[in-house]
CSV table of C-alpha atoms in Angstrom, one decimal:
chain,number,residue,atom,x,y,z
A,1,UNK,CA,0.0,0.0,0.0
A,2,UNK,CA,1.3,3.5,-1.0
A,3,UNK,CA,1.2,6.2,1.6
A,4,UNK,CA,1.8,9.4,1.1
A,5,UNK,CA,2.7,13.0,3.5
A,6,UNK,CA,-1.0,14.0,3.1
A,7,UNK,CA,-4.2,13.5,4.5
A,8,UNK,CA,-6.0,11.5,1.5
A,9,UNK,CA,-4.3,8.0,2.5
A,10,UNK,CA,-7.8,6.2,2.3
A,11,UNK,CA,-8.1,2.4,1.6
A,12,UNK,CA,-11.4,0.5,1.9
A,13,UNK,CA,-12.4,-3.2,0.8
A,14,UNK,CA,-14.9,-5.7,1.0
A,15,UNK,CA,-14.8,-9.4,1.5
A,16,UNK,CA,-17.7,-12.4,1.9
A,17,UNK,CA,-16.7,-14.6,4.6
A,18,UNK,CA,-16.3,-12.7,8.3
A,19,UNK,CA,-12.2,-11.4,8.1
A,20,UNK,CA,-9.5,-9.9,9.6
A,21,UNK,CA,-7.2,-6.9,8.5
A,22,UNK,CA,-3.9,-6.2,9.9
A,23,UNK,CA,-3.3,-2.7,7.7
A,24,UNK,CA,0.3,-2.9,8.1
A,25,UNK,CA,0.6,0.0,10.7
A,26,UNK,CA,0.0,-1.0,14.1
A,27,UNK,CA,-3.6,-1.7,13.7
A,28,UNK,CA,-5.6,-5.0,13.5
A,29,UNK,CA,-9.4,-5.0,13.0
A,30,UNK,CA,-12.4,-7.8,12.3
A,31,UNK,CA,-14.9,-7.6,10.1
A,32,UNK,CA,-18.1,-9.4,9.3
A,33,UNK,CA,-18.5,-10.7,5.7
A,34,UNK,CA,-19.8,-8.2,3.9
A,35,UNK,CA,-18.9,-5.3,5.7
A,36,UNK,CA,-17.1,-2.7,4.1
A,37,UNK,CA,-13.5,-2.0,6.0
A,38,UNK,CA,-12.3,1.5,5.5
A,39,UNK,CA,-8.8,2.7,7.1
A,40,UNK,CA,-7.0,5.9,7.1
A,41,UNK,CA,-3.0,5.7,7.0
A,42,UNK,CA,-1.3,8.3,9.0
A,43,UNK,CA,2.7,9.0,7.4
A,44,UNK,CA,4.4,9.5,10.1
A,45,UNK,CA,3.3,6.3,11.9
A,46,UNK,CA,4.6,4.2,8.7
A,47,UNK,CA,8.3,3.0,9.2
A,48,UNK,CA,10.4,5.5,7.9
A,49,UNK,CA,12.8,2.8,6.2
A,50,UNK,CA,10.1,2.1,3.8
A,51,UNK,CA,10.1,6.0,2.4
A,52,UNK,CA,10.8,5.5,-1.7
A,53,UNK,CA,12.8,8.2,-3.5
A,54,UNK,CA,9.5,9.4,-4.5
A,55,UNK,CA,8.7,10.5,-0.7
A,56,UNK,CA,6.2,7.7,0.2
A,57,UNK,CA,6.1,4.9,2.2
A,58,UNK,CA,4.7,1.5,2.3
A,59,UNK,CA,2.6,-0.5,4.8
A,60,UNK,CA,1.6,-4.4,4.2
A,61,UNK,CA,-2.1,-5.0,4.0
A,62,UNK,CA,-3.2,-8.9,4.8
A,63,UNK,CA,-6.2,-10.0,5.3
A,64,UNK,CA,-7.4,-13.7,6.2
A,65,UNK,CA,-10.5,-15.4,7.1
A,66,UNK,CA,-11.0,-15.9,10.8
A,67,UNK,CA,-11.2,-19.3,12.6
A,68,UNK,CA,-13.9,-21.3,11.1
A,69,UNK,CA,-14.5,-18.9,8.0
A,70,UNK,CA,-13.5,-19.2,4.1
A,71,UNK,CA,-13.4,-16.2,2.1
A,72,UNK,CA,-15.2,-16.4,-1.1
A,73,UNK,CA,-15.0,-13.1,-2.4
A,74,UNK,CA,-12.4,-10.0,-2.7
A,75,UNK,CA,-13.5,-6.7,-3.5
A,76,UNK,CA,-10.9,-4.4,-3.9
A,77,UNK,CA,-13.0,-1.8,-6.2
A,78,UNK,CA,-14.5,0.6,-3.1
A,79,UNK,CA,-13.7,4.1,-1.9
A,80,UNK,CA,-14.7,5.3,1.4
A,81,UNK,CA,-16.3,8.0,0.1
A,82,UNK,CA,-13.5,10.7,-1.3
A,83,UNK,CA,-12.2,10.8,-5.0
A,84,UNK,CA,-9.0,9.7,-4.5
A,85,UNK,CA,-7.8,6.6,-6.3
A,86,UNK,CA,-6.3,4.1,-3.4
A,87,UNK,CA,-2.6,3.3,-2.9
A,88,UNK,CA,-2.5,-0.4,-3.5
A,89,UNK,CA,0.9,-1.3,-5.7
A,90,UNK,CA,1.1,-5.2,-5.5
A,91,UNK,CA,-1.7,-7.7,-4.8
A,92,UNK,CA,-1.3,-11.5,-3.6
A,93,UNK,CA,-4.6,-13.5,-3.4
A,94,UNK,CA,-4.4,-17.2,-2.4
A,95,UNK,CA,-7.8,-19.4,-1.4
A,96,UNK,CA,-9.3,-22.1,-2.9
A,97,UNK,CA,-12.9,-21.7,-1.9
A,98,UNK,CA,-12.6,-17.7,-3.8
A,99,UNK,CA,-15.0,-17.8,-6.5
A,100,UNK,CA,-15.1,-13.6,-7.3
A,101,UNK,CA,-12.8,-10.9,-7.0
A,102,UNK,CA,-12.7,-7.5,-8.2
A,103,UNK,CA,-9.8,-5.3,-8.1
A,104,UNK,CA,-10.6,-3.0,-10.9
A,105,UNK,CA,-13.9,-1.9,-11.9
A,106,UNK,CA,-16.4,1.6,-12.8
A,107,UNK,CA,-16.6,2.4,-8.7
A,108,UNK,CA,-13.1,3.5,-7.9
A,109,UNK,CA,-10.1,1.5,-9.6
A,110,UNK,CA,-6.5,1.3,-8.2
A,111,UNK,CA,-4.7,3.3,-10.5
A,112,UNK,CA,-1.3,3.0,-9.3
A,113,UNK,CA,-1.9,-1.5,-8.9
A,114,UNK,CA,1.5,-2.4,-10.4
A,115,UNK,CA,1.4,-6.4,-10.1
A,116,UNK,CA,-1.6,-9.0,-9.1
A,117,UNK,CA,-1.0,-12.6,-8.8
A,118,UNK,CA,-3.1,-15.2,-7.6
A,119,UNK,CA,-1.4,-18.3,-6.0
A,120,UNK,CA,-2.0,-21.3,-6.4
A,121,UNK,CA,-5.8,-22.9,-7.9
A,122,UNK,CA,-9.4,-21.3,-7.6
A,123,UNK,CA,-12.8,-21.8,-9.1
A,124,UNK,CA,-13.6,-18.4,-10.0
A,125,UNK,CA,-15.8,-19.0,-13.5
A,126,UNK,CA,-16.3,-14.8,-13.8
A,127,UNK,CA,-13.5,-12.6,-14.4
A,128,UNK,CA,-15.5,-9.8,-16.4
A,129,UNK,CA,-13.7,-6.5,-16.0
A,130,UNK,CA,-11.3,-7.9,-13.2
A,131,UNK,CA,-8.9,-5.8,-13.6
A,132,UNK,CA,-10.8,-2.9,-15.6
A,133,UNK,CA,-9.4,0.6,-15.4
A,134,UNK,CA,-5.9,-0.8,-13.5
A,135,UNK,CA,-4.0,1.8,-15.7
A,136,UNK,CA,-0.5,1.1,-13.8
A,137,UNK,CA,-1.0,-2.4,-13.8
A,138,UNK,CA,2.3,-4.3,-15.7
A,139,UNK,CA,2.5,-7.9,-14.8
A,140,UNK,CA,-0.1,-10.5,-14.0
A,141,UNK,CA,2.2,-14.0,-13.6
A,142,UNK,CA,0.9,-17.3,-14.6
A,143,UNK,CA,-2.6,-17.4,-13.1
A,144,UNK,CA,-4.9,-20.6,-13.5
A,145,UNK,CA,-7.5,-19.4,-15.3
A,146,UNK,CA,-9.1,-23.2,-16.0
A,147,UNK,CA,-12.3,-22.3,-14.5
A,148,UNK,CA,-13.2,-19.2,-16.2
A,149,UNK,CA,-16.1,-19.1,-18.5
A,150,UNK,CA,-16.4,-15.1,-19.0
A,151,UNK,CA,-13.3,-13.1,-19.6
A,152,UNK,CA,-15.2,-9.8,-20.6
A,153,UNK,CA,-13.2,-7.0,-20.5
A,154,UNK,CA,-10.5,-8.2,-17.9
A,155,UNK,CA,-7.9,-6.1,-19.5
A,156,UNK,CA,-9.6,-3.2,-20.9
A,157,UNK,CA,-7.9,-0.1,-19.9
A,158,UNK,CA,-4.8,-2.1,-18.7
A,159,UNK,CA,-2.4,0.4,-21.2
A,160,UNK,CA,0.9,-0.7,-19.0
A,161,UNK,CA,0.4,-4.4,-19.3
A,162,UNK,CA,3.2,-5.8,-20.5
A,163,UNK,CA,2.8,-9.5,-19.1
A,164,UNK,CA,0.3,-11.8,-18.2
A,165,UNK,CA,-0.2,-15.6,-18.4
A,166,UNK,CA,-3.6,-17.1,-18.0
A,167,UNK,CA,-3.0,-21.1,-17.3
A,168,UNK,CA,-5.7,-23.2,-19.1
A,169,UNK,CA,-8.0,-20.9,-20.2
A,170,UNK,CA,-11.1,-21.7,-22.8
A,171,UNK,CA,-12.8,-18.9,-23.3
A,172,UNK,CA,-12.3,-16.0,-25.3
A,173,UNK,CA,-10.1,-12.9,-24.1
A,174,UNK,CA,-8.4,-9.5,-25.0
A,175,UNK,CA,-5.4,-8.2,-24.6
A,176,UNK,CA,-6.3,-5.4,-26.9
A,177,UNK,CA,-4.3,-2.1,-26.6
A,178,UNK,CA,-1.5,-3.1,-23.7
A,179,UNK,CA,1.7,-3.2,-23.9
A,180,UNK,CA,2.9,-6.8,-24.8
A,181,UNK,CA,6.0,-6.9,-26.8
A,182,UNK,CA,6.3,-10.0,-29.4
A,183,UNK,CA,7.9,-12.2,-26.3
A,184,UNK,CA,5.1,-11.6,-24.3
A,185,UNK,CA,2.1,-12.4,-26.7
A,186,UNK,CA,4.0,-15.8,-27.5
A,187,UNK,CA,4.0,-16.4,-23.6
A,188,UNK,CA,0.4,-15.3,-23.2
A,189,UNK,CA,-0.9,-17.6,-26.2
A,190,UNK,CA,1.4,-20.8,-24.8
A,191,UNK,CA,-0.3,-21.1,-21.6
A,192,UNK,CA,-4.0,-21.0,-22.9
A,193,UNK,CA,-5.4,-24.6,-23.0
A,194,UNK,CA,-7.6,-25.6,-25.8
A,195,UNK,CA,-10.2,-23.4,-26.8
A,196,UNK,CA,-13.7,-24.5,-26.1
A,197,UNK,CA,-15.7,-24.0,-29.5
A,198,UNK,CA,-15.1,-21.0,-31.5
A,199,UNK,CA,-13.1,-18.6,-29.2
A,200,UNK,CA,-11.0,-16.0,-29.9
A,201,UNK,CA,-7.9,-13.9,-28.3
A,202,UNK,CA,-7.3,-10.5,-29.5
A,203,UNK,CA,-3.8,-9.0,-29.5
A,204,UNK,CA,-4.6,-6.2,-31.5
A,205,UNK,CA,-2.6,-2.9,-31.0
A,206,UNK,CA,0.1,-4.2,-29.0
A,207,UNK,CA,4.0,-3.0,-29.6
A,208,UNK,CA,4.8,-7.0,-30.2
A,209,UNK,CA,1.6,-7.6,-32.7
A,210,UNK,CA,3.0,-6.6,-36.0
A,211,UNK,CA,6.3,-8.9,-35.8
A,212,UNK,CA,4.5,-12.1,-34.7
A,213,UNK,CA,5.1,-14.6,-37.4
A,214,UNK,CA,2.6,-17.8,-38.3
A,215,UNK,CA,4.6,-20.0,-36.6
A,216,UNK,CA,3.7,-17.7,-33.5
A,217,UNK,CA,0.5,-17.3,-34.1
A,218,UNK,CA,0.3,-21.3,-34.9
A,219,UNK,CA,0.2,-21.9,-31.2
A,220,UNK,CA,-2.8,-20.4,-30.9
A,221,UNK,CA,-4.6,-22.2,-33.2
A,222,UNK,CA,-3.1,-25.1,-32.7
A,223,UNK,CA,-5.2,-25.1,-29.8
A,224,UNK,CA,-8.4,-24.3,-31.5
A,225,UNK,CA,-8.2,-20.5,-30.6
A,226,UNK,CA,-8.8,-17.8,-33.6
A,227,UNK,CA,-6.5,-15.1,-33.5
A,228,UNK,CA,-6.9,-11.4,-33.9
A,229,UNK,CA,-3.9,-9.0,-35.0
């Protein structure tokens, strides 16, 4: 989480499944499922040994279900009521009995999200507009994405994506308008699995489009998958 020297450091999330957040700074606090949790970050209190050349410091958000409890969803795309865009930079989910989470989205996207990975296998089936709007974001690392039925706009708006790998997945996505450089797309179309019908995945208006060869785009549709450049 980034923190700066003003009075704007807002963060606010929502999960299902009663959960715990320790925000990094001294401060632990419960929360029923489906409650919204809202914090406010105060500089000073943030160790100073964190403080970036560009004068803001860090804290370590983690949240985890409490005893008994399973968290099935992750809601990242609240506000707590200001217009400020909130300071999250790098996101690590893990749980097996999530089946939603939203980090981006038309309420109030984290702008500045740099990296998301999810660890290990879920059975999320909906990823529409997961990361929508996440302008900053550059690398999503190998994700299984086996489940997912409904990649509708997961990427849209994602202009400094430069990496991402979805593991197994069947359905059709974009990658429209990022930032993928030739490498990158060639990663991104090895680790789909084999296309379920007539899908598509569209690489359209990335740096790496134009100099992808057939032999490239051959792994694609070697898997079933119609390709659009």
């Amino acid at each position: 989480m980034r923190v700066n020297d003003a009075a704007n450091n807002h963060v606010a999330l929502i999960c299902a499944g009663d959960y715990t957040v320790d925000w990094g700074d001294g401060n632990t606090e419960n929360f029923a499922s489906g409650v919204k949790a809202t914090h406010t970050y105060d500089f000073t209190a943030l160790d100073a040994e964190t403080e970036t050349s560009g004068g803001w410091r860090q804290a370590i958000v983690v949240v985890t279900p409490q005893a008994g409890q399973a968290l099935t969803l992750v809601n990242l795309d609240q506000t707590t009521g200001d217009t400020y865009t909130q300071g999250w930079l790098d996101v690590v989910v893990a749980g097996p009995a999530i089946g939603a989470i939203e980090i981006g989205g038309t309420t109030k996207p984290p702008t500045l999200l740099e990296q998301f990975e999810f660890v290990g296998g879920n059975v999320i089936t909906n990823m529409t507009r997961m990361f929508y709007g996440c302008s900053s974001l550059a690398s999503v690392p190998a994700m299984d994405t086996s489940s997912v039925t409904n990649m509708g706009g997961m990427f849209e708006g994602c202009s400094s994506l430069a990496s991402a790998i979805c593991t197994g997945l069947r359905y059709s996505v974009s990658i429209a308008s990022c930032a993928f450089a030739r490498s990158a797309i060639i990663n991104f179309f090895t680790g789909l699995g084999t296309a379920a019908g007539a899908q598509t995945v569209n690489v359209t208006g990335n740096p790496g489009t134009a100099s992808l060869t057939p032999d490239d785009i051959a792994i694609a549709t070697a898997k079933g998958w119609t390709v659009t450049t």
